Amino acid sequence: MLTNAPRGTKDILPSDVYKWRYVEEKFMNICGRYNYKEIRTPTFEHTELFLRGVGETTDIVNKEMYTFEDKGGRSITLKPEGTAPVVRALIENNIYAQQQPSKFFYAIPAFRYEKPQSGRQREFHQFGVEAFGSGDSAIDAEVIALAVNFLGGLGIKGLKLHINSVGCPKCRNRYNQALREYLKPKLKDLCSDCKVRFEKNPMRVLDCKIDGAKLTDAPLMLDYLCDDCKAHFESLQEYLKVLGIDYVIDPKIVRGLDYYTKTAFEIVSSNKSSQGTVCGGGRYDGLVAECGGPDIPGMGFGLGIERLLNVMEANNVKIPAPPKLGLYIAPIGEKGKKNAQKMLYTLRNMGISAESDYLGRSIKAQMKYANKLDANYVIVIGDNEIQNNLAEVKRMSDGSTVSVTLDESGIKTIKDMIGGSTDDGSTR
RNA sequence: GUGGGUGUAGUUCAGUUGGCUAGAGCGCCAGGUUGUGGCCCUGGAGGUCGUGGGUUCGAGCCCCACUACCCACCCCA
């Protein structure tokens, strides 16, 4: 226990962190281009926000929330998704009173008490985007385009965009009624899961792996859309066509959160059998009002970062390696060490990434070490060098060396040689 | 919540029908000329064989329980 991370959580080690940084940066860049602004919300919220915002009939609320009572007796929940907190922030800070639309993006950890498996953890991470204040289907297309664009820009192939419309409360009720009537006589032959689905969310019955196949003549939501929803769905498709974004209509997309209206979409990976959904989202026109705000519409998505990284791995997408170490300073003896420490400090201040010995290794061991560290250059500083005020800087790639003095001008030479310092102080 | 699989050095794995000090590759450390890496060679450290019971003269190998991880279902990112 002591030495195990809690079930369903994972350390992200230095050997992987650069991949996270890479996709985070890409995501932030593209959000900037689409004029979405970053928002950061708390890691935990009042439980009632999710009860209301996610929906009391959902699996998330019913069995997956990390809920606890804090010392003040408040019921607190680690956020299981990103939309409800943003909606809360929108309302609390009166952002809806400013010019619209309000467009946000975020990168968050999310928590769901589930049994972990491939592509599913208890703490996972997602990118998200939310656009409030416009019911225009062009915003739906923009949000979808952002996701498609982002994933495409990473060089991932084999992703498919699935879209659907789940209607509005009016037409969905009409549809659910029709569907229940259709299912009712068949109910006794359906699996036990479907009997539950019949009550909770009959649309899911159509997607059942056991029963779905024998229900081919079931009524479809798309045939029950009201005029408004129908027009919205059609114009969304027109926009997608204008943008040249391929899609398939998938009437089975239901989405697990109660708040979705009209547009629902998923981006799924074809090379992954389960947990292939990398990104899922849709429109939620009733949510802000449901949470106690004004009646304004919204549209957004969540994109699983772990799943994204998995898909990238499967696609052999190459991620630029982190910068190499600029210089390794190998001291010999006590005087050498003092000199080395001083040089380290100076060069680091000049923006060079540098490392030295702290284990008293032999010179040979230090060279091996420098090689392991993948250092671009090595300089040895011992009694000889100090006495002569002259040292060799060795380029590890080809073994060539350059003599430098150990004074200020020598340091300057080293700096210029290694050059190319970046903001984080390392070199490429 | 349901079902399946796995658990041997840091790591990837071997360990024959249960039988003598539990092995290998990689990694790590140290040597192979006195102060210079990558290749090669040599040596070394490192394992309560997931945990606890049981069967047996004897268990890493068999049985039970627990636990952890992996995978699938449900559902979702």
Coordinates of C-alpha atoms in Angstrom, one line a residue, chain A:
Chain A
M1 CA 0.0 0.0 0.0
L2 CA 2.6 2.4 1.2
T3 CA 4.6 2.1 -2.0
N4 CA 1.7 1.8 -4.4
A5 CA -0.1 4.7 -6.1
P6 CA -3.8 4.4 -5.4
R7 CA -5.7 2.2 -7.8
G8 CA -6.4 3.8 -11.1
T9 CA -3.8 6.5 -10.7
K10 CA -0.5 6.8 -12.4
D11 CA 2.8 8.6 -12.0
I12 CA 3.8 10.6 -15.0
L13 CA 7.6 10.3 -15.0
P14 CA 10.2 12.5 -16.6
S15 CA 10.5 10.1 -19.4
D16 CA 6.9 10.8 -20.4
V17 CA 6.2 14.3 -19.2
Y18 CA 7.7 15.9 -22.3
K19 CA 4.9 14.2 -24.3
W20 CA 2.3 15.8 -22.1
R21 CA 4.0 19.2 -22.4
Y22 CA 4.0 18.7 -26.2
V23 CA 0.2 18.0 -26.5
E24 CA -0.6 20.7 -24.0
E25 CA 1.3 23.3 -25.9
K26 CA -0.3 22.2 -29.2
F27 CA -3.7 22.4 -27.6
M28 CA -3.2 25.8 -26.1
N29 CA -1.9 27.1 -29.4
I30 CA -4.9 25.9 -31.4
C31 CA -7.3 27.2 -28.7
G32 CA -5.6 30.6 -29.1
R33 CA -6.2 30.5 -32.8
Y34 CA -9.9 29.8 -32.3
N35 CA -10.0 32.5 -29.7
Y36 CA -10.8 30.3 -26.7
K37 CA -9.4 31.6 -23.4
E38 CA -8.0 29.4 -20.7
I39 CA -10.0 29.0 -17.5
R40 CA -9.0 27.2 -14.3
T41 CA -11.6 25.9 -11.9
P42 CA -11.1 24.1 -8.6
T43 CA -10.3 20.5 -8.4
F44 CA -13.3 19.9 -6.2
E45 CA -16.7 21.5 -6.1
H46 CA -19.9 21.2 -4.0
T47 CA -21.4 17.8 -4.7
E48 CA -24.7 19.4 -5.6
L49 CA -23.2 21.1 -8.6
F50 CA -22.6 17.7 -10.2
L51 CA -25.9 16.2 -9.0
R52 CA -27.6 19.1 -10.9
G53 CA -25.1 19.6 -13.7
V54 CA -24.3 16.0 -14.7
G55 CA -27.7 14.5 -13.9
E56 CA -28.9 12.3 -11.2
T57 CA -29.7 9.4 -13.4
T58 CA -26.2 9.1 -14.8
D59 CA -23.6 6.5 -13.9
I60 CA -21.2 9.2 -13.1
V61 CA -23.4 10.5 -10.3
N62 CA -24.8 7.2 -9.2
K63 CA -21.7 5.2 -8.8
E64 CA -18.5 7.0 -9.9
M65 CA -18.1 10.2 -7.9
Y66 CA -15.4 10.8 -5.3
T67 CA -17.5 12.4 -2.7
F68 CA -16.6 13.1 0.9
E69 CA -17.5 15.4 3.7
D70 CA -15.0 18.1 4.6
K71 CA -14.3 19.2 8.1
G72 CA -17.0 21.8 7.9
G73 CA -19.6 19.2 7.1
R74 CA -19.9 20.2 3.4
S75 CA -20.3 17.5 0.8
I76 CA -17.5 17.9 -1.6
T77 CA -16.8 16.0 -4.8
L78 CA -13.6 15.7 -6.9
K79 CA -14.7 16.8 -10.3
P80 CA -15.7 14.0 -12.6
E81 CA -15.8 16.2 -15.7
G82 CA -15.1 19.7 -16.7
T83 CA -18.3 21.3 -18.0
A84 CA -20.3 21.8 -14.8
P85 CA -17.5 23.7 -13.0
V86 CA -17.1 26.0 -16.0
V87 CA -20.8 26.6 -16.0
R88 CA -20.7 27.4 -12.3
A89 CA -17.8 29.8 -12.9
L90 CA -19.7 31.5 -15.7
I91 CA -22.6 32.1 -13.5
E92 CA -20.7 33.0 -10.3
N93 CA -18.6 35.5 -12.1
N94 CA -21.4 36.9 -14.2
I95 CA -19.5 36.3 -17.3
Y96 CA -22.7 35.8 -19.2
A97 CA -23.3 39.5 -18.6
Q98 CA -20.4 40.4 -20.8
Q99 CA -20.3 40.3 -24.6
Q100 CA -21.1 36.8 -26.0
P101 CA -20.1 34.2 -26.9
S102 CA -17.8 33.3 -24.0
K103 CA -15.3 30.7 -25.1
F104 CA -13.1 28.7 -22.7
F105 CA -10.6 25.9 -22.8
Y106 CA -9.0 24.0 -20.0
A107 CA -6.8 21.1 -19.1
I108 CA -7.9 19.3 -15.9
P109 CA -7.6 16.2 -13.9
A110 CA -10.9 14.4 -13.5
F111 CA -11.9 11.7 -11.0
R112 CA -14.2 8.8 -11.5
Y113 CA -14.5 5.7 -9.2
E114 CA -14.3 3.1 -11.9
K115 CA -12.5 -0.2 -12.3
P116 CA -9.4 0.7 -14.2
Q117 CA -8.6 -0.9 -17.5
S118 CA -6.9 0.1 -20.7
G119 CA -7.7 3.7 -21.5
R120 CA -9.6 4.2 -18.2
Q121 CA -8.3 5.4 -14.9
R122 CA -9.7 6.8 -11.7
E123 CA -7.8 10.0 -12.1
F124 CA -7.5 10.9 -15.7
H125 CA -6.9 14.1 -17.6
Q126 CA -8.8 15.9 -20.2
F127 CA -8.6 18.9 -22.4
G128 CA -11.9 20.7 -22.8
V129 CA -13.6 23.5 -24.6
E130 CA -16.8 25.3 -23.9
A131 CA -18.6 28.0 -25.8
F132 CA -21.5 29.8 -24.2
G133 CA -24.1 32.2 -25.5
S134 CA -24.7 31.1 -29.0
G135 CA -27.2 28.6 -30.3
D136 CA -25.8 28.9 -33.8
S137 CA -24.8 25.6 -35.4
A138 CA -21.8 27.4 -36.7
I139 CA -20.4 27.3 -33.2
D140 CA -21.1 23.6 -33.1
A141 CA -19.1 23.2 -36.2
E142 CA -16.3 25.4 -34.8
V143 CA -16.0 23.4 -31.6
I144 CA -15.9 20.2 -33.7
A145 CA -13.4 21.7 -36.1
L146 CA -11.2 22.7 -33.2
A147 CA -11.1 19.1 -32.0
V148 CA -10.6 17.6 -35.5
N149 CA -8.0 20.2 -36.3
F150 CA -6.1 19.6 -33.1
L151 CA -6.0 15.8 -33.6
G152 CA -5.2 16.1 -37.2
G153 CA -2.4 18.5 -36.5
L154 CA -0.8 16.0 -34.2
G155 CA -0.5 13.6 -37.1
I156 CA -3.0 11.1 -35.9
K157 CA -4.6 9.0 -38.6
G158 CA -7.6 6.7 -38.5
L159 CA -9.9 8.9 -36.4
K160 CA -13.5 9.1 -37.3
L161 CA -16.0 11.8 -36.5
H162 CA -19.4 10.6 -35.5
I163 CA -22.3 13.0 -35.1
N164 CA -25.8 12.8 -34.0
S165 CA -28.6 14.9 -32.7
V166 CA -30.3 14.0 -29.5
G167 CA -32.9 16.6 -29.9
C168 CA -34.3 19.0 -27.3
P169 CA -36.4 18.1 -24.2
K170 CA -39.5 18.5 -26.3
C171 CA -38.8 16.2 -29.2
R172 CA -36.7 13.8 -27.1
N173 CA -39.7 13.2 -24.8
R174 CA -41.8 12.5 -27.8
Y175 CA -39.2 10.1 -29.2
N176 CA -38.7 8.3 -25.9
Q177 CA -42.4 7.8 -25.7
A178 CA -42.4 6.3 -29.2
L179 CA -39.4 4.2 -28.4
R180 CA -40.8 2.8 -25.2
E181 CA -44.0 1.9 -27.0
Y182 CA -41.9 0.1 -29.5
L183 CA -39.9 -1.7 -26.9
K184 CA -42.6 -2.5 -24.4
P185 CA -43.9 -5.7 -26.1
K186 CA -40.3 -6.9 -26.5
L187 CA -39.2 -6.0 -23.0
K188 CA -39.5 -9.5 -21.6
D189 CA -37.0 -10.8 -24.2
L190 CA -34.4 -8.1 -23.5
C191 CA -31.4 -8.6 -21.3
S192 CA -31.4 -7.4 -17.7
D193 CA -29.3 -4.4 -18.5
C194 CA -31.8 -3.3 -21.2
K195 CA -34.6 -3.5 -18.7
V196 CA -32.9 -0.9 -16.6
R197 CA -32.0 1.1 -19.7
F198 CA -35.7 1.0 -20.7
E199 CA -36.5 3.0 -17.6
K200 CA -33.5 5.2 -17.4
N201 CA -32.5 6.0 -20.9
P202 CA -34.3 3.9 -23.6
M203 CA -32.1 5.2 -26.3
R204 CA -29.3 3.1 -24.9
V205 CA -31.2 -0.1 -25.6
L206 CA -30.5 0.4 -29.3
D207 CA -26.8 0.3 -28.6
C208 CA -26.9 -2.9 -26.6
K209 CA -24.5 -5.5 -27.9
I210 CA -26.9 -8.3 -27.0
D211 CA -30.2 -6.9 -28.0
G212 CA -29.3 -4.1 -30.4
A213 CA -29.1 -6.3 -33.5
K214 CA -32.7 -7.5 -33.2
L215 CA -34.1 -4.0 -33.0
T216 CA -33.3 -2.8 -36.5
D217 CA -36.8 -1.5 -37.1
A218 CA -36.9 0.7 -34.0
P219 CA -37.8 4.3 -34.4
L220 CA -34.8 6.7 -34.7
M221 CA -34.3 10.0 -32.8
L222 CA -33.5 11.6 -36.1
D223 CA -36.9 10.9 -37.4
Y224 CA -38.5 12.6 -34.4
L225 CA -36.6 15.8 -34.3
C226 CA -38.7 18.9 -34.1
D227 CA -38.3 21.5 -36.8
D228 CA -35.9 23.6 -34.9
C229 CA -33.6 20.6 -34.0
K230 CA -33.9 19.2 -37.4
A231 CA -32.8 22.5 -39.0
H232 CA -30.0 22.8 -36.6
F233 CA -28.7 19.4 -37.4
E234 CA -28.9 20.0 -41.1
S235 CA -27.1 23.3 -41.0
L236 CA -24.4 21.8 -38.8
Q237 CA -23.8 19.3 -41.5
E238 CA -23.7 22.0 -44.1
Y239 CA -21.0 23.8 -42.1
L240 CA -19.0 20.7 -41.7
K241 CA -19.2 20.1 -45.5
V242 CA -18.0 23.7 -46.0
L243 CA -15.1 23.1 -43.8
G244 CA -14.3 19.9 -45.5
I245 CA -14.6 17.8 -42.4
D246 CA -15.7 14.2 -43.0
Y247 CA -18.2 12.7 -40.7
V248 CA -20.6 9.9 -40.3
I249 CA -24.1 10.1 -38.8
D250 CA -24.3 7.8 -35.9
P251 CA -27.7 7.6 -34.4
K252 CA -26.4 5.5 -31.5
I253 CA -24.4 8.3 -29.9
V254 CA -26.3 9.1 -26.7
R255 CA -23.7 10.6 -24.4
G256 CA -23.8 9.7 -20.8
L257 CA -24.5 13.1 -19.4
D258 CA -28.0 14.2 -19.1
Y259 CA -27.4 17.8 -20.2
Y260 CA -26.8 17.3 -23.9
T261 CA -29.3 18.7 -26.5
K262 CA -29.2 18.7 -30.2
T263 CA -25.6 18.1 -31.4
A264 CA -23.7 15.1 -29.9
F265 CA -20.5 14.0 -31.3
E266 CA -17.6 11.6 -30.7
I267 CA -14.2 11.2 -32.3
V268 CA -13.2 7.6 -32.2
S269 CA -10.0 5.8 -33.0
S270 CA -10.5 2.9 -35.4
N271 CA -7.4 1.1 -34.2
K272 CA -8.6 0.6 -30.7
S273 CA -11.3 -1.9 -29.9
S274 CA -12.4 -0.6 -26.6
Q275 CA -12.2 2.9 -25.1
G276 CA -11.7 4.2 -28.6
T277 CA -13.5 7.4 -27.9
V278 CA -10.8 10.0 -27.7
C279 CA -13.1 13.0 -27.7
G280 CA -16.8 13.4 -26.9
G281 CA -19.0 16.4 -26.7
G282 CA -22.1 18.2 -27.8
R283 CA -24.5 21.0 -27.2
Y284 CA -26.1 21.6 -23.8
D285 CA -28.6 24.4 -24.2
G286 CA -30.4 23.8 -20.9
L287 CA -27.5 23.4 -18.6
V288 CA -26.7 26.9 -17.6
A289 CA -30.3 27.6 -16.6
E290 CA -30.5 24.2 -14.9
C291 CA -27.5 25.3 -12.7
G292 CA -29.2 28.5 -11.7
G293 CA -28.0 30.9 -14.4
P294 CA -29.7 32.6 -17.2
D295 CA -31.1 30.6 -20.1
I296 CA -28.1 30.6 -22.4
P297 CA -27.0 27.8 -24.6
G298 CA -23.6 26.1 -24.7
M299 CA -21.5 23.7 -26.7
G300 CA -18.3 21.9 -25.8
F301 CA -16.2 18.8 -25.7
G302 CA -13.9 16.7 -23.5
L303 CA -10.8 15.1 -24.9
G304 CA -9.0 12.4 -22.9
I305 CA -5.3 13.1 -22.7
E306 CA -4.3 9.5 -21.7
R307 CA -6.3 8.2 -24.6
L308 CA -4.9 10.8 -26.9
L309 CA -1.3 9.7 -26.0
N310 CA -2.3 6.1 -26.4
V311 CA -3.6 6.7 -29.9
M312 CA -0.5 8.8 -30.8
E313 CA 1.7 5.9 -29.6
A314 CA -0.3 3.5 -31.7
N315 CA 0.1 5.8 -34.7
N316 CA 3.8 6.1 -34.1
V317 CA 3.5 9.8 -33.9
K318 CA 6.9 11.2 -33.2
I319 CA 7.1 13.7 -30.4
P320 CA 10.2 16.0 -30.4
A321 CA 12.6 14.8 -27.7
P322 CA 13.3 17.1 -24.8
P323 CA 16.4 19.3 -25.1
K324 CA 19.7 17.7 -24.4
L325 CA 22.1 18.7 -21.7
G326 CA 24.4 21.4 -22.9
L327 CA 27.5 20.7 -20.8
Y328 CA 28.8 18.2 -18.4
I329 CA 31.6 19.5 -16.1
A330 CA 33.9 16.7 -14.8
P331 CA 35.9 17.9 -11.9
I332 CA 39.0 16.1 -10.5
G333 CA 40.0 16.8 -7.0
E334 CA 38.9 19.3 -4.5
K335 CA 40.1 22.4 -6.3
G336 CA 38.6 21.1 -9.5
K337 CA 35.3 20.6 -7.8
K338 CA 35.2 24.2 -6.5
N339 CA 36.0 25.5 -10.0
A340 CA 33.4 23.2 -11.5
Q341 CA 30.7 24.4 -9.1
K342 CA 31.6 28.0 -9.9
M343 CA 31.5 27.4 -13.7
L344 CA 28.2 25.5 -13.3
Y345 CA 26.7 28.4 -11.6
T346 CA 28.0 30.9 -14.0
L347 CA 26.9 29.0 -17.1
R348 CA 23.5 28.1 -15.7
N349 CA 23.0 31.8 -15.1
M350 CA 23.9 32.4 -18.7
G351 CA 21.1 30.1 -19.8
I352 CA 23.2 26.9 -20.4
S353 CA 21.9 23.6 -19.0
A354 CA 24.8 22.1 -17.2
E355 CA 25.5 19.2 -14.8
S356 CA 28.4 18.0 -12.7
D357 CA 29.5 15.2 -10.4
Y358 CA 28.1 14.7 -6.9
L359 CA 29.2 11.2 -6.2
G360 CA 33.0 11.4 -6.4
R361 CA 33.1 9.3 -9.6
S362 CA 36.4 8.6 -11.4
I363 CA 37.0 10.6 -14.5
K364 CA 36.2 7.6 -16.6
A365 CA 33.0 7.0 -14.8
Q366 CA 32.1 10.6 -15.3
M367 CA 32.6 10.3 -19.0
K368 CA 30.2 7.4 -19.0
Y369 CA 27.8 9.3 -16.9
A370 CA 28.0 12.3 -19.3
N371 CA 27.3 10.0 -22.1
K372 CA 24.3 8.6 -20.3
L373 CA 23.1 12.1 -19.7
D374 CA 23.4 12.7 -23.4
A375 CA 25.4 15.8 -22.8
N376 CA 26.4 17.8 -25.9
Y377 CA 29.8 18.8 -24.5
V378 CA 32.1 17.8 -21.6
I379 CA 34.8 19.8 -20.0
V380 CA 37.3 18.3 -17.5
I381 CA 38.6 20.5 -14.8
G382 CA 41.5 19.2 -12.7
D383 CA 44.8 20.5 -11.3
N384 CA 46.4 20.6 -14.7
E385 CA 43.7 22.8 -16.2
I386 CA 43.7 25.1 -13.2
Q387 CA 47.4 25.4 -13.2
N388 CA 47.6 26.1 -17.0
N389 CA 44.3 28.1 -17.0
L390 CA 43.4 26.0 -20.0
A391 CA 40.9 23.2 -20.5
E392 CA 39.5 21.1 -23.4
V393 CA 35.8 21.2 -24.3
K394 CA 34.9 18.0 -25.9
R395 CA 32.0 17.6 -28.3
M396 CA 30.5 14.2 -27.5
S397 CA 29.0 13.6 -30.9
D398 CA 32.4 13.3 -32.7
G399 CA 35.0 13.6 -29.9
S400 CA 36.5 16.8 -31.2
T401 CA 37.9 19.3 -28.7
V402 CA 38.4 23.0 -28.4
S403 CA 40.8 24.6 -25.9
V404 CA 39.4 27.4 -23.7
T405 CA 40.8 29.4 -20.9
L406 CA 39.2 29.1 -17.5
D407 CA 38.6 32.9 -17.1
E408 CA 35.7 35.0 -18.2
S409 CA 36.6 35.0 -21.9
G410 CA 36.8 31.2 -21.8
I411 CA 33.4 30.9 -20.2
K412 CA 32.1 33.2 -22.9
T413 CA 33.6 31.0 -25.6
I414 CA 31.9 27.9 -24.0
K415 CA 28.6 29.7 -23.9
D416 CA 28.9 30.7 -27.6
M417 CA 29.9 27.2 -28.6
I418 CA 26.9 25.6 -26.9
G419 CA 24.8 28.6 -27.7
G420 CA 21.2 28.4 -28.7
S421 CA 19.9 28.8 -25.2
T422 CA 16.2 28.5 -24.8
D423 CA 13.8 29.9 -22.2
D424 CA 14.2 26.9 -20.0
G425 CA 17.9 27.2 -20.1
S426 CA 18.6 24.1 -22.1
T427 CA 20.0 23.7 -25.6
R428 CA 18.9 21.8 -28.6

